[in-house]
Tab-separated table of C-alpha atoms (C1' of nucleotides) in Angstrom:
chain	number	residue	atom	x	y	z
A	1	MET	CA	8.738	8.691	-1.407
A	2	THR	CA	6.445	7.235	-4.010
A	3	ILE	CA	4.457	9.164	-6.561
A	4	ALA	CA	1.311	8.150	-4.767
A	5	GLU	CA	2.532	9.836	-1.631
A	6	SER	CA	4.025	13.021	-3.035
A	7	SER	CA	1.175	13.775	-5.375
A	8	ARG	CA	-1.584	13.410	-2.883
A	9	SER	CA	-3.575	16.529	-2.262
A	10	SER	CA	-3.690	18.001	1.219
A	11	PRO	CA	-6.803	16.854	2.986
A	12	ARG	CA	-7.868	18.137	6.336
A	13	GLY	CA	-6.435	16.481	9.379
A	14	ARG	CA	-3.067	15.365	10.592
A	15	THR	CA	-0.546	14.147	8.041
A	16	PRO	CA	0.317	10.456	8.339
A	17	LEU	CA	3.628	9.682	10.004
A	18	THR	CA	4.456	6.874	7.605
A	19	SER	CA	2.998	4.823	4.748
A	20	LYS	CA	2.181	1.251	3.822
A	21	ALA	CA	5.147	1.170	1.467
A	22	THR	CA	7.555	2.372	4.143
A	23	LEU	CA	6.271	-0.041	6.737
A	24	SER	CA	6.410	-2.882	4.282
A	25	ARG	CA	10.019	-2.062	3.476
A	26	ILE	CA	11.042	-1.779	7.114
A	27	GLY	CA	9.253	-4.984	7.992
A	28	LEU	CA	10.759	-6.877	5.110
A	29	GLU	CA	14.240	-5.796	6.134
A	30	LEU	CA	13.718	-7.034	9.657
A	31	PHE	CA	12.157	-10.302	8.504
A	32	ILE	CA	15.031	-11.010	6.131
A	33	GLU	CA	17.545	-10.158	8.812
A	34	ARG	CA	16.086	-12.049	11.747
A	35	GLY	CA	13.356	-14.281	10.365
A	36	PHE	CA	9.621	-13.639	10.337
A	37	ASP	CA	8.838	-15.296	13.652
A	38	GLN	CA	11.649	-13.522	15.466
A	39	VAL	CA	10.270	-10.071	14.693
A	40	THR	CA	7.368	-8.761	16.755
A	41	VAL	CA	4.950	-6.060	15.748
A	42	ASP	CA	6.483	-3.940	18.488
A	43	ASP	CA	9.867	-4.287	16.802
A	44	ILE	CA	8.450	-3.063	13.522
A	45	ALA	CA	6.547	-0.206	15.103
A	46	GLU	CA	9.616	0.888	17.007
A	47	ALA	CA	11.808	0.701	13.899
A	48	ALA	CA	9.263	2.815	12.047
A	49	GLY	CA	8.925	5.279	14.903
A	50	ILE	CA	5.232	4.736	15.400
A	51	GLY	CA	3.122	3.157	18.091
A	52	ARG	CA	2.087	-0.465	18.022
A	53	ARG	CA	-1.555	0.573	17.779
A	54	THR	CA	-0.850	2.701	14.756
A	55	PHE	CA	0.807	-0.175	12.945
A	56	PHE	CA	-2.510	-1.982	12.806
A	57	ARG	CA	-4.089	0.994	11.059
A	58	TYR	CA	-1.716	0.530	8.143
A	59	PHE	CA	-1.851	-3.252	7.977
A	60	PRO	CA	-4.531	-5.556	9.335
A	61	SER	CA	-1.886	-8.061	10.356
A	62	LYS	CA	1.833	-8.660	10.522
A	63	ASN	CA	1.340	-11.291	7.827
A	64	ASP	CA	0.334	-8.694	5.281
A	65	LEU	CA	3.609	-6.798	5.358
A	66	PRO	CA	5.695	-8.927	2.978
A	67	TRP	CA	3.149	-8.715	0.187
A	68	GLY	CA	3.356	-4.959	-0.161
A	69	ASP	CA	0.978	-3.545	-2.771
A	70	PHE	CA	-0.091	-6.769	-4.392
A	71	GLU	CA	-3.300	-5.148	-5.581
A	72	ALA	CA	-1.362	-3.018	-8.044
A	73	LEU	CA	0.224	-6.091	-9.633
A	74	LEU	CA	-3.172	-7.690	-9.816
A	75	ASP	CA	-4.622	-4.727	-11.669
A	76	GLN	CA	-1.701	-5.000	-14.061
A	77	LEU	CA	-2.448	-8.664	-14.734
A	78	GLU	CA	-6.106	-7.889	-15.216
A	79	SER	CA	-5.574	-5.092	-17.691
A	80	HIS	CA	-3.018	-7.139	-19.594
A	81	LEU	CA	-5.548	-9.933	-20.021
A	82	ASP	CA	-8.066	-7.412	-21.292
A	83	THR	CA	-5.799	-6.566	-24.209
A	84	VAL	CA	-5.117	-10.138	-25.338
A	85	ASP	CA	-6.263	-10.830	-28.888
A	86	HIS	CA	-9.292	-13.084	-29.112
A	87	GLU	CA	-7.506	-15.202	-31.683
A	88	VAL	CA	-4.919	-16.342	-29.132
A	89	PRO	CA	-5.971	-19.716	-27.694
A	90	LEU	CA	-6.944	-19.663	-24.017
A	91	PHE	CA	-4.051	-21.860	-22.988
A	92	ASP	CA	-1.479	-19.604	-24.635
A	93	ALA	CA	-3.131	-16.459	-23.355
A	94	LEU	CA	-2.910	-17.753	-19.807
A	95	ARG	CA	0.584	-19.128	-20.183
A	96	THR	CA	1.921	-15.850	-21.523
A	97	ALA	CA	0.027	-13.636	-19.111
A	98	VAL	CA	1.073	-15.536	-15.982
A	99	SER	CA	4.613	-15.755	-17.226
A	100	GLU	CA	4.907	-12.059	-18.041
A	101	PHE	CA	3.161	-11.134	-14.822
A	102	ASN	CA	6.240	-12.504	-13.103
A	103	ARG	CA	8.869	-10.683	-15.108
A	104	PHE	CA	10.364	-7.950	-13.017
A	105	PRO	CA	12.800	-5.221	-13.971
A	106	GLY	CA	16.319	-6.331	-13.161
A	107	ASP	CA	17.017	-3.896	-10.343
A	108	ASP	CA	15.225	-5.511	-7.445
A	109	HIS	CA	15.662	-9.171	-8.300
A	110	GLY	CA	17.488	-9.854	-5.064
A	111	LEU	CA	14.824	-8.259	-2.920
A	112	HIS	CA	12.011	-9.963	-4.756
A	113	ARG	CA	13.755	-13.286	-4.330
A	114	LYS	CA	14.104	-12.754	-0.606
A	115	ARG	CA	10.497	-11.682	-0.360
A	116	MET	CA	9.337	-14.808	-2.132
A	117	GLU	CA	11.626	-16.909	0.011
A	118	LEU	CA	9.846	-15.532	3.064
A	119	LEU	CA	6.393	-15.970	1.579
A	120	LEU	CA	6.975	-19.508	0.347
A	121	LYS	CA	9.044	-20.913	3.200
A	122	ASN	CA	7.599	-19.488	6.382
A	123	PRO	CA	4.593	-21.637	7.372
A	124	THR	CA	2.613	-18.725	8.783
A	125	LEU	CA	3.074	-16.723	5.610
A	126	VAL	CA	2.415	-19.683	3.358
A	127	ALA	CA	-0.883	-20.141	5.139
A	128	HIS	CA	-1.782	-16.482	5.037
A	129	SER	CA	-1.036	-16.285	1.321
A	130	THR	CA	-4.199	-18.188	0.508
A	131	ILE	CA	-6.056	-14.929	0.934
A	132	ARG	CA	-3.973	-13.189	-1.721
A	133	TYR	CA	-4.126	-16.207	-3.976
A	134	GLU	CA	-7.886	-16.049	-3.954
A	135	ALA	CA	-7.873	-12.622	-5.570
A	136	TRP	CA	-5.261	-13.775	-8.061
A	137	ARG	CA	-7.306	-16.797	-9.067
A	138	ALA	CA	-10.378	-14.638	-9.418
A	139	VAL	CA	-8.654	-12.527	-12.069
A	140	ILE	CA	-7.773	-15.654	-14.033
A	141	ALA	CA	-11.206	-17.188	-13.555
A	142	ASP	CA	-12.904	-14.007	-14.745
A	143	PHE	CA	-10.847	-14.013	-17.897
A	144	ALA	CA	-11.395	-17.715	-18.524
A	145	GLY	CA	-15.092	-17.289	-17.873
A	146	ARG	CA	-15.338	-14.550	-20.473
A	147	ARG	CA	-13.435	-16.621	-22.980
A	148	LEU	CA	-15.507	-19.750	-22.396
A	149	ASP	CA	-18.735	-17.793	-22.100
A	150	LYS	CA	-19.425	-19.218	-18.655
A	151	PRO	CA	-19.939	-17.517	-15.285
A	152	ALA	CA	-16.611	-17.018	-13.523
A	153	ASP	CA	-17.813	-18.925	-10.479
A	154	HIS	CA	-18.567	-22.115	-12.361
A	155	LEU	CA	-16.482	-25.233	-12.269
A	156	GLN	CA	-14.360	-24.768	-15.359
A	157	PRO	CA	-13.204	-21.159	-14.839
A	158	LYS	CA	-12.589	-21.800	-11.143
A	159	THR	CA	-10.575	-24.885	-11.966
A	160	ILE	CA	-8.532	-22.969	-14.496
A	161	GLY	CA	-7.780	-20.345	-11.854
A	162	GLN	CA	-6.634	-23.046	-9.459
A	163	ILE	CA	-4.484	-24.694	-12.097
A	164	CYS	CA	-2.762	-21.503	-13.204
A	165	LEU	CA	-2.003	-20.654	-9.608
A	166	GLY	CA	-0.675	-24.134	-9.015
A	167	ILE	CA	1.641	-23.895	-11.983
A	168	SER	CA	2.817	-20.468	-10.912
A	169	VAL	CA	3.472	-21.521	-7.338
A	170	SER	CA	5.419	-24.648	-8.190
A	171	ALA	CA	7.490	-22.672	-10.687
A	172	HIS	CA	8.243	-20.213	-7.904
A	173	TYR	CA	9.481	-22.997	-5.646
A	174	GLU	CA	11.674	-24.292	-8.441
A	175	TRP	CA	12.953	-20.783	-9.025
A	176	LEU	CA	13.996	-20.477	-5.398
A	177	GLU	CA	16.054	-23.661	-5.695
A	178	GLN	CA	17.635	-22.937	-9.078
A	179	GLU	CA	19.541	-19.722	-8.659
A	180	ASP	CA	20.207	-19.294	-12.388
A	181	GLN	CA	16.809	-19.889	-13.975
A	182	SER	CA	14.455	-17.119	-15.031
A	183	LEU	CA	11.077	-17.167	-13.325
A	184	PRO	CA	9.002	-16.362	-16.424
A	185	GLU	CA	10.686	-19.172	-18.304
A	186	LEU	CA	10.080	-21.609	-15.475
A	187	ILE	CA	6.421	-20.686	-15.468
A	188	ASP	CA	6.281	-21.148	-19.218
A	189	SER	CA	7.893	-24.571	-18.795
A	190	GLY	CA	5.387	-25.401	-16.093
A	191	PHE	CA	2.481	-24.727	-18.430
A	192	ARG	CA	4.053	-26.851	-21.154
A	193	LEU	CA	4.908	-29.711	-18.811
A	194	ALA	CA	1.381	-29.645	-17.470
A	195	ARG	CA	-0.024	-29.836	-20.961
A	196	ASP	CA	2.130	-32.855	-21.703
A	197	VAL	CA	0.463	-34.732	-18.880
A	198	PHE	CA	-2.985	-33.922	-20.162
A	199	LEU	CA	-2.077	-34.805	-23.710
A	200	ARG	CA	-0.443	-38.119	-22.925
B	1	MET	CA	-14.629	-45.873	21.042
B	2	THR	CA	-12.563	-46.684	18.004
B	3	ILE	CA	-10.679	-49.893	17.351
B	4	ALA	CA	-7.453	-47.987	17.675
B	5	GLU	CA	-8.413	-47.032	21.213
B	6	SER	CA	-9.869	-50.252	22.485
B	7	SER	CA	-7.195	-52.505	21.069
B	8	ARG	CA	-4.274	-50.567	22.378
B	9	SER	CA	-2.157	-52.498	24.809
B	10	SER	CA	-1.831	-51.250	28.361
B	11	PRO	CA	1.326	-49.248	28.696
B	12	ARG	CA	2.622	-48.050	31.979
B	13	GLY	CA	1.308	-44.747	33.247
B	14	ARG	CA	-1.978	-42.977	33.530
B	15	THR	CA	-4.687	-43.753	30.986
B	16	PRO	CA	-5.641	-40.818	28.764
B	17	LEU	CA	-8.904	-39.067	29.629
B	18	THR	CA	-9.938	-38.617	26.020
B	19	SER	CA	-8.723	-39.103	22.454
B	20	LYS	CA	-8.050	-37.127	19.294
B	21	ALA	CA	-11.141	-38.604	17.684
B	22	THR	CA	-13.355	-37.623	20.613
B	23	LEU	CA	-11.993	-34.115	20.786
B	24	SER	CA	-12.342	-33.701	17.053
B	25	ARG	CA	-15.961	-34.760	17.224
B	26	ILE	CA	-16.767	-32.469	20.127
B	27	GLY	CA	-14.987	-29.562	18.482
B	28	LEU	CA	-16.713	-30.121	15.173
B	29	GLU	CA	-20.108	-30.138	16.853
B	30	LEU	CA	-19.413	-26.834	18.548
B	31	PHE	CA	-18.013	-25.271	15.387
B	32	ILE	CA	-21.023	-26.310	13.338
B	33	GLU	CA	-23.367	-25.054	16.016
B	34	ARG	CA	-21.785	-21.693	16.793
B	35	GLY	CA	-19.171	-21.055	14.116
B	36	PHE	CA	-15.447	-21.631	14.308
B	37	ASP	CA	-14.501	-18.185	15.525
B	38	GLN	CA	-17.154	-18.163	18.217
B	39	VAL	CA	-15.765	-21.255	19.938
B	40	THR	CA	-12.716	-20.838	22.157
B	41	VAL	CA	-10.296	-23.552	23.137
B	42	ASP	CA	-11.603	-23.207	26.687
B	43	ASP	CA	-15.080	-24.022	25.420
B	44	ILE	CA	-13.836	-27.188	23.789
B	45	ALA	CA	-11.774	-28.251	26.762
B	46	GLU	CA	-14.696	-27.663	29.082
B	47	ALA	CA	-17.064	-29.617	26.838
B	48	ALA	CA	-14.579	-32.480	26.789
B	49	GLY	CA	-14.018	-32.322	30.527
B	50	ILE	CA	-10.301	-31.688	30.284
B	51	GLY	CA	-8.077	-28.749	31.046
B	52	ARG	CA	-7.136	-26.201	28.466
B	53	ARG	CA	-3.495	-27.196	28.754
B	54	THR	CA	-4.351	-30.793	28.061
B	55	PHE	CA	-6.180	-29.891	24.886
B	56	PHE	CA	-2.927	-28.746	23.369
B	57	ARG	CA	-1.374	-32.138	24.039
B	58	TYR	CA	-3.924	-33.746	21.732
B	59	PHE	CA	-3.903	-31.085	19.019
B	60	PRO	CA	-1.198	-28.547	18.273
B	61	SER	CA	-3.828	-25.964	17.456
B	62	LYS	CA	-7.534	-25.318	17.373
B	63	ASN	CA	-7.262	-25.254	13.591
B	64	ASP	CA	-6.337	-28.919	13.448
B	65	LEU	CA	-9.566	-30.145	14.981
B	66	PRO	CA	-11.831	-30.182	11.926
B	67	TRP	CA	-9.425	-32.295	9.882
B	68	GLY	CA	-9.585	-35.294	12.165
B	69	ASP	CA	-7.375	-38.171	11.073
B	70	PHE	CA	-6.471	-36.934	7.633
B	71	GLU	CA	-3.289	-39.016	7.678
B	72	ALA	CA	-5.326	-42.205	7.421
B	73	LEU	CA	-7.067	-41.002	4.273
B	74	LEU	CA	-3.727	-40.006	2.856
B	75	ASP	CA	-2.311	-43.481	3.423
B	76	GLN	CA	-5.366	-44.837	1.653
B	77	LEU	CA	-4.749	-42.628	-1.377
B	78	GLU	CA	-1.099	-43.609	-1.417
B	79	SER	CA	-1.704	-47.326	-1.305
B	80	HIS	CA	-4.401	-47.041	-3.945
B	81	LEU	CA	-1.978	-45.328	-6.293
B	82	ASP	CA	0.518	-48.105	-5.660
B	83	THR	CA	-1.883	-50.635	-7.108
B	84	VAL	CA	-2.691	-48.764	-10.319
B	85	ASP	CA	-1.774	-50.675	-13.457
B	86	HIS	CA	1.189	-49.221	-15.335
B	87	GLU	CA	-0.767	-49.354	-18.554
B	88	VAL	CA	-3.233	-46.752	-17.310
B	89	PRO	CA	-2.192	-43.324	-18.585
B	90	LEU	CA	-1.000	-40.900	-15.902
B	91	PHE	CA	-3.883	-38.519	-16.472
B	92	ASP	CA	-6.483	-41.236	-16.014
B	93	ALA	CA	-4.698	-42.727	-13.041
B	94	LEU	CA	-4.763	-39.367	-11.293
B	95	ARG	CA	-8.294	-38.529	-12.300
B	96	THR	CA	-9.620	-41.816	-10.997
B	97	ALA	CA	-7.545	-41.855	-7.823
B	98	VAL	CA	-8.457	-38.327	-6.770
B	99	SER	CA	-12.066	-38.937	-7.636
B	100	GLU	CA	-12.319	-42.215	-5.704
B	101	PHE	CA	-10.377	-40.747	-2.803
B	102	ASN	CA	-13.371	-38.496	-2.290
B	103	ARG	CA	-16.062	-41.132	-2.392
B	104	PHE	CA	-17.377	-41.724	1.103
B	105	PRO	CA	-19.765	-44.325	2.424
B	106	GLY	CA	-23.253	-42.897	2.544
B	107	ASP	CA	-23.671	-42.757	6.294
B	108	ASP	CA	-21.779	-39.603	7.201
B	109	HIS	CA	-22.411	-37.528	4.094
B	110	GLY	CA	-24.063	-34.779	6.075
B	111	LEU	CA	-21.259	-34.513	8.576
B	112	HIS	CA	-18.600	-34.566	5.903
B	113	ARG	CA	-20.389	-31.814	4.058
B	114	LYS	CA	-20.523	-29.643	7.157
B	115	ARG	CA	-16.880	-30.325	7.865
B	116	MET	CA	-15.901	-29.283	4.368
B	117	GLU	CA	-18.111	-26.249	4.647
B	118	LEU	CA	-16.135	-25.198	7.699
B	119	LEU	CA	-12.791	-25.972	6.116
B	120	LEU	CA	-13.521	-24.205	2.851
B	121	LYS	CA	-15.438	-21.198	4.087
B	122	ASN	CA	-13.766	-20.102	7.299
B	123	PRO	CA	-10.769	-17.923	6.379
B	124	THR	CA	-8.632	-19.139	9.281
B	125	LEU	CA	-9.227	-22.755	8.367
B	126	VAL	CA	-8.763	-22.143	4.665
B	127	ALA	CA	-5.380	-20.658	5.459
B	128	HIS	CA	-4.408	-23.432	7.835
B	129	SER	CA	-5.366	-26.089	5.300
B	130	THR	CA	-2.290	-25.323	3.245
B	131	ILE	CA	-0.354	-27.499	5.666
B	132	ARG	CA	-2.554	-30.519	5.025
B	133	TYR	CA	-2.603	-29.831	1.315
B	134	GLU	CA	1.158	-30.010	1.219
B	135	ALA	CA	1.122	-33.634	2.360
B	136	TRP	CA	-1.647	-34.404	-0.093
B	137	ARG	CA	0.263	-32.904	-3.003
B	138	ALA	CA	3.365	-34.810	-1.966
B	139	VAL	CA	1.535	-38.111	-2.395
B	140	ILE	CA	0.479	-37.124	-5.905
B	141	ALA	CA	3.895	-35.745	-6.781
B	142	ASP	CA	5.586	-38.937	-5.594
B	143	PHE	CA	3.349	-41.005	-7.794
B	144	ALA	CA	3.792	-38.725	-10.797
B	145	GLY	CA	7.528	-38.661	-10.241
B	146	ARG	CA	7.688	-42.455	-10.316
B	147	ARG	CA	5.594	-42.577	-13.457
B	148	LEU	CA	7.625	-39.919	-15.250
B	149	ASP	CA	10.915	-41.210	-13.892
B	150	LYS	CA	11.756	-37.860	-12.369
B	151	PRO	CA	12.498	-36.856	-8.768
B	152	ALA	CA	9.294	-35.961	-6.951
B	153	ASP	CA	10.638	-32.536	-6.078
B	154	HIS	CA	11.205	-31.494	-9.667
B	155	LEU	CA	9.058	-29.078	-11.586
B	156	GLN	CA	6.768	-31.468	-13.420
B	157	PRO	CA	5.723	-33.740	-10.525
B	158	LYS	CA	5.306	-30.751	-8.217
B	159	THR	CA	3.190	-28.988	-10.806
B	160	ILE	CA	1.042	-32.070	-11.242
B	161	GLY	CA	0.514	-32.194	-7.489
B	162	GLN	CA	-0.573	-28.565	-7.482
B	163	ILE	CA	-2.902	-29.083	-10.415
B	164	CYS	CA	-4.610	-32.142	-8.958
B	165	LEU	CA	-5.146	-30.311	-5.711
B	166	GLY	CA	-6.510	-27.325	-7.589
B	167	ILE	CA	-8.982	-29.463	-9.464
B	168	SER	CA	-10.020	-31.236	-6.276
B	169	VAL	CA	-10.500	-28.021	-4.346
B	170	SER	CA	-12.568	-26.273	-6.983
B	171	ALA	CA	-14.714	-29.373	-7.355
B	172	HIS	CA	-15.255	-29.281	-3.599
B	173	TYR	CA	-16.420	-25.669	-3.761
B	174	GLU	CA	-18.803	-26.566	-6.557
B	175	TRP	CA	-20.027	-29.526	-4.541
B	176	LEU	CA	-20.871	-27.255	-1.608
B	177	GLU	CA	-22.986	-25.072	-3.866
B	178	GLN	CA	-24.756	-27.860	-5.758
B	179	GLU	CA	-26.555	-29.918	-3.166
B	180	ASP	CA	-27.431	-32.725	-5.578
B	181	GLN	CA	-24.141	-33.440	-7.358
B	182	SER	CA	-21.801	-36.233	-6.379
B	183	LEU	CA	-18.333	-35.125	-5.347
B	184	PRO	CA	-16.416	-37.860	-7.198
B	185	GLU	CA	-18.276	-37.021	-10.387
B	186	LEU	CA	-17.560	-33.319	-9.985
B	187	ILE	CA	-13.870	-34.094	-9.587
B	188	ASP	CA	-13.975	-36.284	-12.649
B	189	SER	CA	-15.632	-33.443	-14.553
B	190	GLY	CA	-12.992	-31.060	-13.291
B	191	PHE	CA	-10.223	-33.192	-14.714
B	192	ARG	CA	-11.984	-33.441	-18.062
B	193	LEU	CA	-12.782	-29.734	-18.220
B	194	ALA	CA	-9.185	-28.949	-17.404
B	195	ARG	CA	-7.989	-31.199	-20.189
B	196	ASP	CA	-10.257	-29.431	-22.647
B	197	VAL	CA	-8.441	-26.185	-21.985
B	198	PHE	CA	-5.071	-27.760	-22.596
B	199	LEU	CA	-6.234	-29.490	-25.739
B	200	ARG	CA	-7.621	-26.442	-27.450
C	1	DA	C1'	-8.911	32.096	16.994
C	2	DT	C1'	-11.955	28.311	16.451
C	3	DA	C1'	-14.118	24.414	14.558
C	4	DA	C1'	-13.793	20.397	11.877
C	5	DT	C1'	-11.134	16.509	10.478
C	6	DA	C1'	-7.975	12.808	10.331
C	7	DG	C1'	-3.927	10.436	12.279
C	8	DT	C1'	-1.761	8.882	16.715
C	9	DG	C1'	-1.029	5.893	20.531
C	10	DG	C1'	-1.755	4.472	25.283
C	11	DC	C1'	-4.560	1.175	27.998
C	12	DA	C1'	-6.907	-2.725	28.888
C	13	DC	C1'	-8.668	-6.794	27.149
C	14	DT	C1'	-9.363	-11.411	24.523
C	15	DC	C1'	-7.518	-15.390	22.616
C	16	DG	C1'	-4.178	-18.864	20.832
C	17	DG	C1'	-0.229	-21.089	22.144
C	18	DT	C1'	4.040	-22.498	25.226
C	19	DG	C1'	7.285	-23.632	29.169
C	20	DC	C1'	7.459	-25.223	33.639
C	21	DC	C1'	6.386	-28.091	37.301
C	22	DG	C1'	4.042	-30.559	40.605
C	23	DA	C1'	-0.042	-33.670	41.202
C	24	DA	C1'	-2.715	-37.691	39.823
C	25	DT	C1'	-3.040	-42.349	38.003
C	26	DG	C1'	-2.117	-47.070	37.082
C	27	DG	C1'	0.950	-50.937	35.887
C	28	DA	C1'	5.273	-53.376	37.290
C	29	DA	C1'	8.649	-54.981	40.617
C	30	DG	C1'	9.898	-55.911	45.366
D	1	DC	C1'	0.821	-54.064	50.226
D	2	DT	C1'	4.347	-50.888	49.219
D	3	DT	C1'	7.506	-48.750	46.285
D	4	DC	C1'	8.876	-47.294	41.883
D	5	DC	C1'	8.269	-45.660	37.440
D	6	DA	C1'	6.086	-43.978	33.349
D	7	DT	C1'	2.723	-41.183	31.636
D	8	DT	C1'	-0.965	-38.043	31.651
D	9	DC	C1'	-3.127	-34.040	33.622
D	10	DG	C1'	-3.714	-29.261	34.465
D	11	DG	C1'	-2.748	-25.019	36.961
D	12	DC	C1'	0.095	-20.839	36.506
D	13	DA	C1'	2.536	-17.471	34.413
D	14	DC	C1'	3.935	-15.735	30.305
D	15	DC	C1'	4.208	-14.124	25.215
D	16	DG	C1'	2.512	-12.170	20.974
D	17	DA	C1'	-1.255	-10.942	17.692
D	18	DG	C1'	-5.124	-8.295	17.223
D	19	DT	C1'	-9.226	-5.064	18.901
D	20	DG	C1'	-12.263	-1.485	21.141
D	21	DC	C1'	-12.147	2.724	23.359
D	22	DC	C1'	-10.825	7.283	23.965
D	23	DA	C1'	-8.185	11.178	24.689
D	24	DC	C1'	-4.590	13.762	22.268
D	25	DT	C1'	-2.347	16.058	18.365
D	26	DA	C1'	-1.550	18.098	13.938
D	27	DT	C1'	-3.517	20.263	9.974
D	28	DT	C1'	-6.800	22.716	7.079
D	29	DA	C1'	-11.030	25.523	6.425
D	30	DT	C1'	-13.860	29.395	8.055
DNA sequence: ATAATAGTGGCACTCGGTGCCGAATGGAAG
DNA sequence: CTTCCATTCGGCACCGAGTGCCACTATTAT
């Protein structure tokens, strides 16, 4: 049980039978075991002991399960960027932030790897991820916009968001192939390799 | 009727009732008129005078309709990159290729704009586009890999593919907002603005 | 107890997509 | 002309995701 669950006050009405976190965990287990396409929503609902209809009150779609609480990570990235010293060049601020954003405590490396394997290799999930990526890019674009004193929805900040995401994603793919490499370091390398191209 | 249709030899068996190009056109018209989500596959099949089952022999999914024959454009990009002088720096080769790849003869500007509006604004289509983007990035990564003398599936070429796509996509979004700007010029600007960030 | 409130889940429905199979079509061979 | 063959067509039945509706249930407040 998470802190969010245990510390919630007692509102009126029936207590929920499960939680997003629990469903996400159960779903992820099934997906890893049998493959995303081989698991139906009914399977997940049954495994969680809830009705199929109820599942869709916790998650808008089966595709959203593997992401878990991505919003929380996003808030983390956002608040980290807020604290970056104004003296740090934009490029380095982004490079470091994106890199650190993908450093996870050592305990759940295996699970995170399997989650990313699902998200980056299953076509349905790859497609669905665009929605999450949009929010991610927006955080970067906002920051870049502030730094460059331009609206976040203008060409340069938007492009920077796209580029940072692109670097992050390709580093993730590389990370899945190279068992031994650290993800933050791969992302850092990605930023540097990208710069080389622009400098050449 | 396209050249591809009229010039095809006569194979044995029944002649097809329609073509991918025709279906794509009909679908696009309906999507523009009523919105992607408000048009069912039955609607399209009926409008084309074929059965629903037959529709799925021409296109694997409703989502594939708006793209039309993207493969042809991709081949064009690929062969253009093949002809680029080795003296041209990688950055400039990419900037120019991506930019020119998005210059279209003046006749169907309106239609192309509406198509891109669909593809970039409808969530389902945005998500589905990832599949097409993958092929696009592969062309760029192949080229970059050859230039950098690295396998196309290694970190740097892959990252370059992601970045070029990112620049292209954000330029497209900008283009949809700014009625008057030329798409190739916006892409060119995107590349330059991106470089500025890396140079700082 | 009773009312108010919030979660549950069955039912029926829509829509995209697939497997199966027989019918329709048109060229080639006799 | 007839037969054969390749190929397309499309109906039918089915699956799974996702939704609207509504009655039911558990819990707290009065």
